[in-house]
């Protein structure tokens, strides 16, 4: 579309199908450029999309919206990218696209990326947003019954009410939804009003990297893979469930806390900050050279934290049932609230250290599996640490530098 052009239409379907005379493998492409606009206006029947990209099996369609004041106004009606074929939506250079499901009775989702699966010619959907905005009034499905991908690049913004990544389970026909979302680059942002699901009933992954930012107002439920590489996530509650993983380095804030079930796992590579109370019934691993910093209470539950070689875990209060295991040389445990440690420390030995943010003035005492450390004043117990391991500990097994911070090593 030329500069200043305006197209008003009840629907926009982008696809090539010249077969059988002549057959084609070409790509249908529509470009909305600077100061041009597409406006969806009018009624559509139920269960249809006002904007559909690649709605014929085996065919390709692309919509590019680019440049200052380039706009696609979906009229609060839904869009499908990769409806039946291979569809691509690219939004860049200051452009804005808005879609929605103003009448959810007609269609439940505002945007589907990678919709229908076809055995002989499976399609896919891809949406890329960079230095531009995608505004969705409703739920986004990434990978409904096929492959869907949403990439938010530098200065890209995506806003939605809800997001589900990897929607449908496999019915036995290979039609499992496979979705991936990447938010990568400075000022790349995904803002979700309510809930974000990483793996609904299909396969889902979320990557937040290079100062990318993701927020969800109610919750982030991880049933797939959530990866951080210097990214930031903010939400009210975050759950890591059966078979799910949260890994990498960056910052995750969950104001109402984290829930890690018995088959969920978190792995810290480099520095990973977890801000909020943690109900850990699963496994947290601090990988070799990693630095885990927890700002909140590790609640009473049967979970574990494993410290691999040259790793550090810095913890506040730790509830009973939590086990901290030294699994590699030169690992260090930092207890910022040593008097509130109620867990168990396993396999503490040579090359390991425990740092207490407190002053210890009296020699340690070890009895009945508990290392007791006292500080200034009468009967001032700084910490009581339950210790287990293959080593037969006694009081002389521990050397303490008074501090603050006090440092415990194995003799």
GROMACS .gro file of N, CA and C in nm, residues 15-16 24-26 54-60 84-86 118 121-123:
model
   57
   15UNK      N    1  -0.344  -1.513   0.084
   15UNK     CA    2  -0.301  -1.647   0.044
   15UNK      C    3  -0.290  -1.649  -0.107
   16UNK      N    4  -0.204  -1.737  -0.160
   16UNK     CA    5  -0.192  -1.758  -0.304
   16UNK      C    6  -0.245  -1.897  -0.337
   24UNK      N    7   0.142  -2.311  -0.837
   24UNK     CA    8   0.238  -2.213  -0.786
   24UNK      C    9   0.282  -2.250  -0.646
   25UNK      N   10   0.400  -2.210  -0.614
   25UNK     CA   11   0.450  -2.222  -0.476
   25UNK      C   12   0.484  -2.084  -0.423
   26UNK      N   13   0.433  -1.982  -0.487
   26UNK     CA   14   0.466  -1.845  -0.449
   26UNK      C   15   0.408  -1.806  -0.314
   54UNK      N   16  -0.261  -1.713   0.522
   54UNK     CA   17  -0.235  -1.851   0.477
   54UNK      C   18  -0.347  -1.944   0.520
   55UNK      N   19  -0.466  -1.925   0.461
   55UNK     CA   20  -0.581  -2.007   0.500
   55UNK      C   21  -0.611  -2.116   0.398
   56UNK      N   22  -0.509  -2.156   0.318
   56UNK     CA   23  -0.521  -2.271   0.229
   56UNK      C   24  -0.404  -2.365   0.258
   57UNK      N   25  -0.434  -2.494   0.268
   57UNK     CA   26  -0.332  -2.593   0.302
   57UNK      C   27  -0.219  -2.589   0.200
   58UNK      N   28  -0.096  -2.587   0.252
   58UNK     CA   29   0.021  -2.592   0.166
   58UNK      C   30   0.060  -2.459   0.105
   59UNK      N   31  -0.015  -2.352   0.132
   59UNK     CA   32   0.014  -2.222   0.073
   59UNK      C   33   0.078  -2.129   0.176
   60UNK      N   34   0.135  -2.018   0.124
   60UNK     CA   35   0.207  -1.923   0.207
   60UNK      C   36   0.144  -1.786   0.197
   84UNK      N   37  -0.408  -2.238   0.788
   84UNK     CA   38  -0.398  -2.374   0.735
   84UNK      C   39  -0.264  -2.399   0.666
   85UNK      N   40  -0.202  -2.293   0.617
   85UNK     CA   41  -0.072  -2.304   0.553
   85UNK      C   42   0.036  -2.240   0.640
   86UNK      N   43   0.134  -2.176   0.573
   86UNK     CA   44   0.245  -2.112   0.642
   86UNK      C   45   0.226  -1.961   0.637
  118UNK      N   46  -0.232  -3.021   0.931
  118UNK     CA   47  -0.269  -3.105   0.818
  118UNK      C   48  -0.156  -3.205   0.794
  121UNK      N   49   0.066  -3.166   0.456
  121UNK     CA   50   0.134  -3.036   0.442
  121UNK      C   51   0.110  -2.953   0.567
  122UNK      N   52   0.180  -2.987   0.676
  122UNK     CA   53   0.160  -2.910   0.799
  122UNK      C   54   0.206  -2.766   0.782
  123UNK      N   55   0.127  -2.674   0.831
  123UNK     CA   56   0.161  -2.534   0.822
  123UNK      C   57   0.220  -2.483   0.953
   0.00000   0.00000   0.00000
